[in-house]
Short mmCIF file of C-alpha atoms in Angstrom, two decimals:
data_model
loop_
_atom_site.label_atom_id
_atom_site.label_comp_id
_atom_site.label_asym_id
_atom_site.label_seq_id
_atom_site.Cartn_x
_atom_site.Cartn_y
_atom_site.Cartn_z
CA MET A 1 136.76 -60.77 -48.13
CA GLU A 2 135.59 -57.56 -46.45
CA ILE A 3 137.72 -54.44 -47.00
CA LEU A 4 137.75 -52.25 -43.88
CA ARG A 5 139.24 -48.82 -43.19
CA LEU A 6 141.59 -48.34 -40.26
CA ASN A 7 139.74 -45.29 -38.90
CA GLU A 8 136.28 -46.81 -39.21
CA LYS A 9 134.74 -49.21 -36.71
CA SER A 10 133.94 -52.81 -37.62
CA ASN A 11 132.16 -55.69 -35.92
CA GLY A 12 133.60 -58.87 -34.46
CA GLU A 13 136.71 -59.76 -32.48
CA LYS A 14 139.72 -60.37 -34.72
CA ALA A 15 143.11 -62.01 -34.96
CA ILE A 16 145.06 -59.53 -37.11
CA CYS A 17 148.32 -60.13 -38.92
CA LEU A 18 150.31 -56.96 -39.56
CA GLY A 19 152.50 -56.20 -42.55
CA LEU A 20 152.87 -54.53 -45.91
CA PHE A 21 152.54 -57.89 -47.67
CA ASP A 22 153.60 -56.20 -50.91
CA SER A 23 154.80 -59.34 -52.65
CA MET A 24 152.77 -61.97 -50.76
CA HIS A 25 155.79 -64.28 -50.75
CA GLN A 26 156.28 -67.57 -48.90
CA GLY A 27 157.06 -65.78 -45.63
CA HIS A 28 153.88 -63.71 -45.90
CA LEU A 29 151.86 -66.80 -46.74
CA ALA A 30 153.16 -68.49 -43.56
CA VAL A 31 151.92 -65.49 -41.53
CA PHE A 32 148.46 -65.73 -43.10
CA SER A 33 148.29 -69.48 -42.56
CA HIS A 34 149.12 -69.01 -38.88
CA THR A 35 146.51 -66.25 -38.58
CA LEU A 36 143.79 -68.55 -39.91
CA SER A 37 144.81 -71.29 -37.51
CA LEU A 38 144.98 -69.01 -34.47
CA ALA A 39 141.65 -67.33 -35.28
CA SER A 40 140.01 -70.74 -35.60
CA ARG A 41 141.35 -71.85 -32.21
CA MET A 42 140.19 -68.61 -30.57
CA GLY A 43 136.84 -68.58 -32.36
CA ILE A 44 137.37 -65.09 -33.80
CA ILE A 45 137.69 -63.49 -37.24
CA PRO A 46 140.95 -63.93 -39.22
CA ALA A 47 142.05 -60.53 -40.53
CA CYS A 48 145.05 -58.58 -41.77
CA PHE A 49 146.25 -54.99 -41.79
CA THR A 50 148.08 -53.57 -44.78
CA LEU A 51 148.80 -50.30 -46.54
CA THR A 52 147.44 -48.94 -49.81
CA GLY A 53 149.21 -46.73 -52.32
CA ASN A 54 152.78 -46.73 -53.54
CA VAL A 55 155.54 -47.31 -51.04
CA LYS A 56 159.20 -46.33 -51.20
CA GLY A 57 161.03 -48.46 -53.75
CA GLY A 58 157.91 -49.44 -55.68
CA ASN A 59 155.53 -52.38 -55.40
CA VAL A 60 156.18 -55.88 -56.74
CA TYR A 61 152.49 -56.23 -57.65
CA ALA A 62 149.81 -53.75 -58.62
CA GLU A 63 147.45 -53.17 -55.71
CA GLU A 64 144.58 -55.04 -57.34
CA GLU A 65 146.79 -58.11 -57.73
CA ARG A 66 148.07 -57.93 -54.16
CA PHE A 67 144.54 -57.86 -52.78
CA ARG A 68 143.64 -60.82 -54.98
CA PHE A 69 146.42 -62.86 -53.36
CA ILE A 70 145.38 -61.70 -49.88
CA GLN A 71 141.79 -62.77 -50.54
CA ASN A 72 142.99 -66.16 -51.73
CA THR A 73 144.57 -66.82 -48.32
CA GLY A 74 141.11 -67.12 -46.79
CA VAL A 75 141.15 -64.19 -44.34
CA SER A 76 137.71 -62.71 -43.78
CA SER A 77 138.71 -59.06 -43.36
CA CYS A 78 141.45 -56.79 -44.65
CA ILE A 79 141.98 -53.54 -42.75
CA THR A 80 143.63 -50.85 -44.88
CA ALA A 81 145.10 -47.38 -44.57
CA PRO A 82 146.80 -45.18 -47.16
CA PHE A 83 150.56 -44.82 -46.92
CA SER A 84 150.46 -41.18 -45.79
CA GLN A 85 152.17 -38.65 -43.55
CA LYS A 86 149.23 -38.87 -41.15
CA LEU A 87 149.69 -42.60 -40.70
CA GLN A 88 153.46 -42.30 -40.41
CA SER A 89 153.09 -39.70 -37.66
CA LEU A 90 151.21 -42.13 -35.36
CA SER A 91 153.16 -43.64 -32.52
CA GLY A 92 153.19 -47.40 -32.22
CA GLU A 93 150.79 -47.21 -29.27
CA GLU A 94 148.38 -44.94 -31.14
CA PHE A 95 148.37 -47.31 -34.12
CA LEU A 96 147.69 -50.40 -32.00
CA ASN A 97 144.99 -48.63 -29.99
CA ILE A 98 143.13 -47.88 -33.22
CA LEU A 99 143.19 -51.57 -34.13
CA VAL A 100 141.96 -52.51 -30.66
CA ASN A 101 139.27 -49.83 -30.35
CA ASN A 102 137.98 -49.79 -33.93
CA HIS A 103 138.45 -53.43 -34.92
CA SER A 104 138.38 -55.37 -31.64
CA ALA A 105 141.86 -56.84 -32.07
CA ARG A 106 142.27 -59.79 -29.70
CA ALA A 107 145.42 -61.24 -31.23
CA PHE A 108 148.31 -59.91 -33.31
CA ILE A 109 150.47 -62.02 -35.62
CA ILE A 110 153.73 -60.57 -36.98
CA GLY A 111 157.08 -61.55 -38.42
CA GLU A 112 160.03 -61.13 -36.09
CA ASP A 113 161.38 -58.09 -37.94
CA TYR A 114 158.10 -56.15 -38.12
CA ARG A 115 158.51 -52.44 -37.36
CA TYR A 116 155.76 -49.84 -37.03
CA GLY A 117 154.86 -46.49 -35.53
CA LYS A 118 156.56 -43.15 -36.10
CA ASN A 119 160.07 -43.62 -37.50
CA ALA A 120 159.43 -47.39 -37.31
CA ALA A 121 160.47 -47.12 -33.66
CA TRP A 122 158.23 -49.92 -32.34
CA ASN A 123 159.12 -53.59 -32.58
CA VAL A 124 158.25 -57.01 -31.12
CA THR A 125 159.28 -56.01 -27.58
CA HIS A 126 156.96 -53.00 -27.56
CA LEU A 127 154.09 -55.04 -29.00
CA ASN A 128 154.45 -57.75 -26.36
CA LYS A 129 154.40 -55.15 -23.57
CA PHE A 130 151.35 -53.39 -25.07
CA ALA A 131 149.44 -56.64 -25.58
CA LYS A 132 150.24 -58.16 -22.17
CA ALA A 133 148.77 -55.14 -20.38
CA ARG A 134 145.52 -55.62 -22.28
CA GLY A 135 145.20 -59.41 -22.35
CA ILE A 136 145.83 -59.59 -26.08
CA ALA A 137 147.60 -62.58 -27.64
CA VAL A 138 150.77 -62.07 -29.70
CA ASP A 139 152.38 -64.66 -31.97
CA VAL A 140 155.77 -63.78 -33.50
CA LEU A 141 156.78 -65.97 -36.43
CA PRO A 142 160.40 -66.67 -37.42
CA ASP A 143 161.73 -65.71 -40.83
CA VAL A 144 161.12 -68.15 -43.66
CA LEU A 145 164.46 -68.96 -45.31
CA TYR A 146 165.50 -70.07 -48.76
CA GLY A 147 169.10 -71.06 -49.37
CA GLY A 148 169.91 -70.00 -45.82
CA GLU A 149 168.73 -66.43 -46.43
CA LYS A 150 165.52 -64.69 -45.39
CA ILE A 151 162.78 -64.45 -48.02
CA SER A 152 161.95 -60.77 -48.37
CA THR A 153 160.39 -58.42 -50.89
CA GLY A 154 163.71 -56.61 -51.35
CA ARG A 155 165.40 -59.89 -52.18
CA ILE A 156 162.68 -60.77 -54.69
CA LYS A 157 163.00 -57.39 -56.42
CA LYS A 158 166.75 -57.91 -56.90
CA ILE A 159 166.20 -61.44 -58.20
CA LEU A 160 163.58 -60.25 -60.70
CA LEU A 161 165.91 -57.48 -61.91
CA ASN A 162 168.58 -60.14 -62.49
CA GLY A 163 166.20 -62.18 -64.65
CA GLU A 164 166.20 -65.10 -62.19
CA ILE A 165 162.52 -65.84 -62.67
CA ARG A 166 162.62 -69.46 -61.50
CA THR A 167 164.15 -68.45 -58.16
CA ALA A 168 161.70 -65.56 -57.77
CA ASN A 169 158.80 -67.91 -58.42
CA THR A 170 160.08 -70.29 -55.74
CA LEU A 171 160.27 -67.47 -53.19
CA LEU A 172 156.84 -66.19 -54.16
CA GLY A 173 155.21 -69.61 -54.14
CA ARG A 174 153.67 -68.90 -57.55
CA PRO A 175 154.75 -67.75 -61.02
CA TYR A 176 155.32 -64.00 -61.00
CA SER A 177 152.65 -62.22 -63.02
CA VAL A 178 151.90 -58.82 -64.51
CA MET A 179 148.42 -57.67 -65.45
CA GLY A 180 147.57 -54.87 -67.83
CA LYS A 181 145.16 -53.72 -70.48
CA VAL A 182 145.84 -54.84 -74.06
CA MET A 183 146.44 -51.77 -76.21
CA GLU A 184 146.96 -51.05 -79.87
CA GLY A 185 150.52 -51.89 -80.87
CA ARG A 186 152.84 -51.41 -83.84
CA HIS A 187 151.43 -54.47 -85.69
CA VAL A 188 154.99 -55.50 -86.58
CA GLY A 189 154.53 -58.93 -85.04
CA ARG A 190 151.34 -59.52 -87.03
CA THR A 191 153.12 -58.85 -90.33
CA MET A 192 155.71 -61.47 -89.33
CA GLY A 193 153.09 -64.06 -88.42
CA PHE A 194 153.50 -63.53 -84.67
CA PRO A 195 150.72 -61.16 -83.52
CA THR A 196 151.37 -59.86 -80.01
CA ALA A 197 149.25 -58.49 -77.20
CA ASN A 198 150.81 -55.26 -75.98
CA LEU A 199 150.22 -54.56 -72.30
CA SER A 200 149.69 -51.15 -70.80
CA VAL A 201 150.95 -51.56 -67.23
CA SER A 202 150.36 -48.72 -64.78
CA GLU A 203 152.64 -50.05 -62.06
CA GLN A 204 156.42 -50.29 -62.10
CA THR A 205 157.71 -53.76 -62.87
CA PHE A 206 161.00 -55.21 -61.69
CA LEU A 207 161.54 -57.38 -64.75
CA LYS A 208 164.92 -57.47 -66.41
CA PRO A 209 164.67 -56.56 -70.12
CA GLY A 210 164.67 -59.71 -72.21
CA VAL A 211 162.59 -62.49 -73.72
CA TYR A 212 160.68 -64.76 -71.38
CA ALA A 213 158.78 -68.03 -71.45
CA THR A 214 155.35 -67.03 -70.17
CA ALA A 215 151.76 -68.24 -70.04
CA CYS A 216 148.26 -66.77 -70.10
CA VAL A 217 144.77 -67.98 -69.26
CA ILE A 218 142.03 -66.70 -71.55
CA ASN A 219 138.39 -67.73 -71.05
CA GLY A 220 139.54 -70.55 -68.80
CA SER A 221 142.03 -72.00 -71.31
CA PHE A 222 145.79 -72.16 -70.76
CA TYR A 223 148.17 -70.86 -73.44
CA PRO A 224 151.98 -70.97 -73.56
CA ALA A 225 153.42 -67.62 -74.61
CA ILE A 226 156.59 -65.64 -75.34
CA THR A 227 156.95 -62.18 -73.85
CA ASN A 228 159.39 -59.46 -74.82
CA VAL A 229 160.08 -56.97 -72.05
CA GLY A 230 161.99 -53.93 -73.23
CA THR A 231 162.77 -52.35 -76.59
CA ALA A 232 162.64 -53.72 -80.12
CA PRO A 233 166.02 -52.66 -81.57
CA THR A 234 165.62 -54.63 -84.81
CA PHE A 235 162.78 -52.24 -85.70
CA GLY A 236 164.30 -49.12 -84.17
CA CYS A 237 161.85 -48.99 -81.26
CA GLU A 238 163.50 -47.59 -78.13
CA LYS A 239 160.32 -47.46 -76.02
CA THR A 240 160.05 -50.08 -73.26
CA LEU A 241 157.16 -52.44 -74.02
CA ILE A 242 155.65 -55.67 -72.73
CA GLU A 243 154.67 -57.63 -75.85
CA THR A 244 153.27 -61.15 -75.61
CA TYR A 245 152.83 -63.67 -78.40
CA ILE A 246 150.20 -66.17 -77.22
CA GLN A 247 150.67 -69.54 -78.88
CA GLY A 248 147.53 -71.12 -80.29
CA PHE A 249 145.24 -68.18 -79.58
CA SER A 250 143.38 -66.13 -82.16
CA GLY A 251 140.94 -63.45 -81.13
CA ASP A 252 140.52 -59.80 -80.26
CA LEU A 253 141.94 -58.82 -76.87
CA TYR A 254 142.06 -55.04 -77.38
CA GLY A 255 140.80 -53.17 -74.34
CA LYS A 256 140.70 -56.31 -72.18
CA ASN A 257 142.80 -57.06 -69.13
CA LEU A 258 145.40 -59.78 -69.59
CA ARG A 259 147.52 -61.42 -66.91
CA VAL A 260 150.90 -62.77 -68.05
CA TYR A 261 152.71 -65.36 -65.91
CA PHE A 262 156.51 -65.35 -66.17
CA ILE A 263 158.07 -68.82 -66.11
CA ASP A 264 161.68 -68.50 -67.25
CA PHE A 265 164.16 -66.06 -68.76
CA LEU A 266 165.03 -67.21 -72.29
CA ARG A 267 167.52 -64.68 -73.65
CA GLU A 268 168.71 -61.11 -73.79
CA ILE A 269 167.24 -58.62 -76.24
CA LYS A 270 169.45 -58.22 -79.29
CA THR A 271 169.46 -56.64 -82.72
CA PHE A 272 169.00 -59.09 -85.60
CA SER A 273 170.53 -58.52 -89.03
CA SER A 274 167.25 -59.29 -90.79
CA VAL A 275 163.59 -60.00 -90.16
CA GLU A 276 164.13 -63.58 -91.32
CA GLU A 277 166.81 -64.11 -88.70
CA LEU A 278 164.44 -62.76 -86.04
CA LYS A 279 161.63 -65.07 -87.21
CA LYS A 280 163.93 -68.09 -86.90
CA GLN A 281 164.83 -67.08 -83.37
CA ILE A 282 161.15 -66.63 -82.45
CA ASP A 283 160.37 -70.11 -83.81
CA GLN A 284 163.04 -71.48 -81.48
CA ASP A 285 161.71 -69.38 -78.60
CA LYS A 286 158.24 -70.88 -79.19
CA ILE A 287 159.52 -74.40 -78.76
CA THR A 288 161.49 -73.55 -75.63
CA ALA A 289 158.63 -71.54 -74.10
CA GLN A 290 156.09 -74.28 -74.67
CA THR A 291 158.36 -76.84 -73.01
CA HIS A 292 158.81 -74.60 -69.96
CA ALA A 293 155.11 -73.76 -69.76
CA LEU A 294 154.04 -77.40 -69.69
CA GLU A 295 156.62 -78.55 -67.12
CA GLY A 296 154.37 -78.53 -64.07
CA VAL A 297 153.36 -74.88 -64.50
CA LYS A 298 150.04 -75.33 -66.27
CA ALA A 299 148.22 -76.86 -63.29
CA ARG A 300 149.53 -74.20 -60.90
CA VAL A 301 148.54 -71.31 -63.18
CA LEU A 302 145.04 -72.70 -63.70
CA GLU A 303 144.71 -73.15 -59.94
CA ILE A 304 145.63 -69.49 -59.34
CA GLU A 305 143.13 -68.34 -61.96
CA GLN A 306 140.18 -70.16 -60.36
#
């Protein structure tokens, strides 16, 4: 996939879907699928426009992860611009003219609630009027619903914060994942027989504190895992951590990037009266996590990792 800049010229006529695409959920995936189909029928390049940088309210995925999902849709080009005051000051017409003049936009694909331009003042009606005057195609896609309610990034954030991982994964169309670099930890888990990989995550996560059934893929192999998100009160640690015990894996991961897939919420974080009590609970968590990880999730995770 070619990464293009909004204010730089590129070659080839394009069908461009417009959106933030910050969680690349089922609704976003429908927009990308339609873009590929329309571009094929028109014989032009399938492309998207999206923003870079942090947006208000935080991002569901780190930018690197979001672009990985965009690339996996099959679009040939991704046009980007930083989320800045300069961009926000453009009128809707100025923004669209840049896409037409710099990137030869010949079709636009949007969701029905897409807003753009200064103060988000432009909508579907304005786009249709702009495009009709220039002979540009416009396809407006209806909302994708789940449980009778629109799938949206805001909805997914709330669901993640409630610990409803299974529902979030359904709306996303994939297990939610967090990627970070494995850093030196407290080595408490190792002394208990449960060595953990401790992730340093630069982006905000919307995960509810607790213990999760998770999974990892290392060197092409799938591993069930248990991940603690939050503090470790049994050991007096009040710092929020993401610690993952990877079942069946032994090796050095320090300094390497690790992606953790979240499958189900197992339990709240609690203080145990003794280390032995905690070890018994972890043994039970291992059994539960492995069951969850092997229930149809393994194939999907390996598919995403390819």
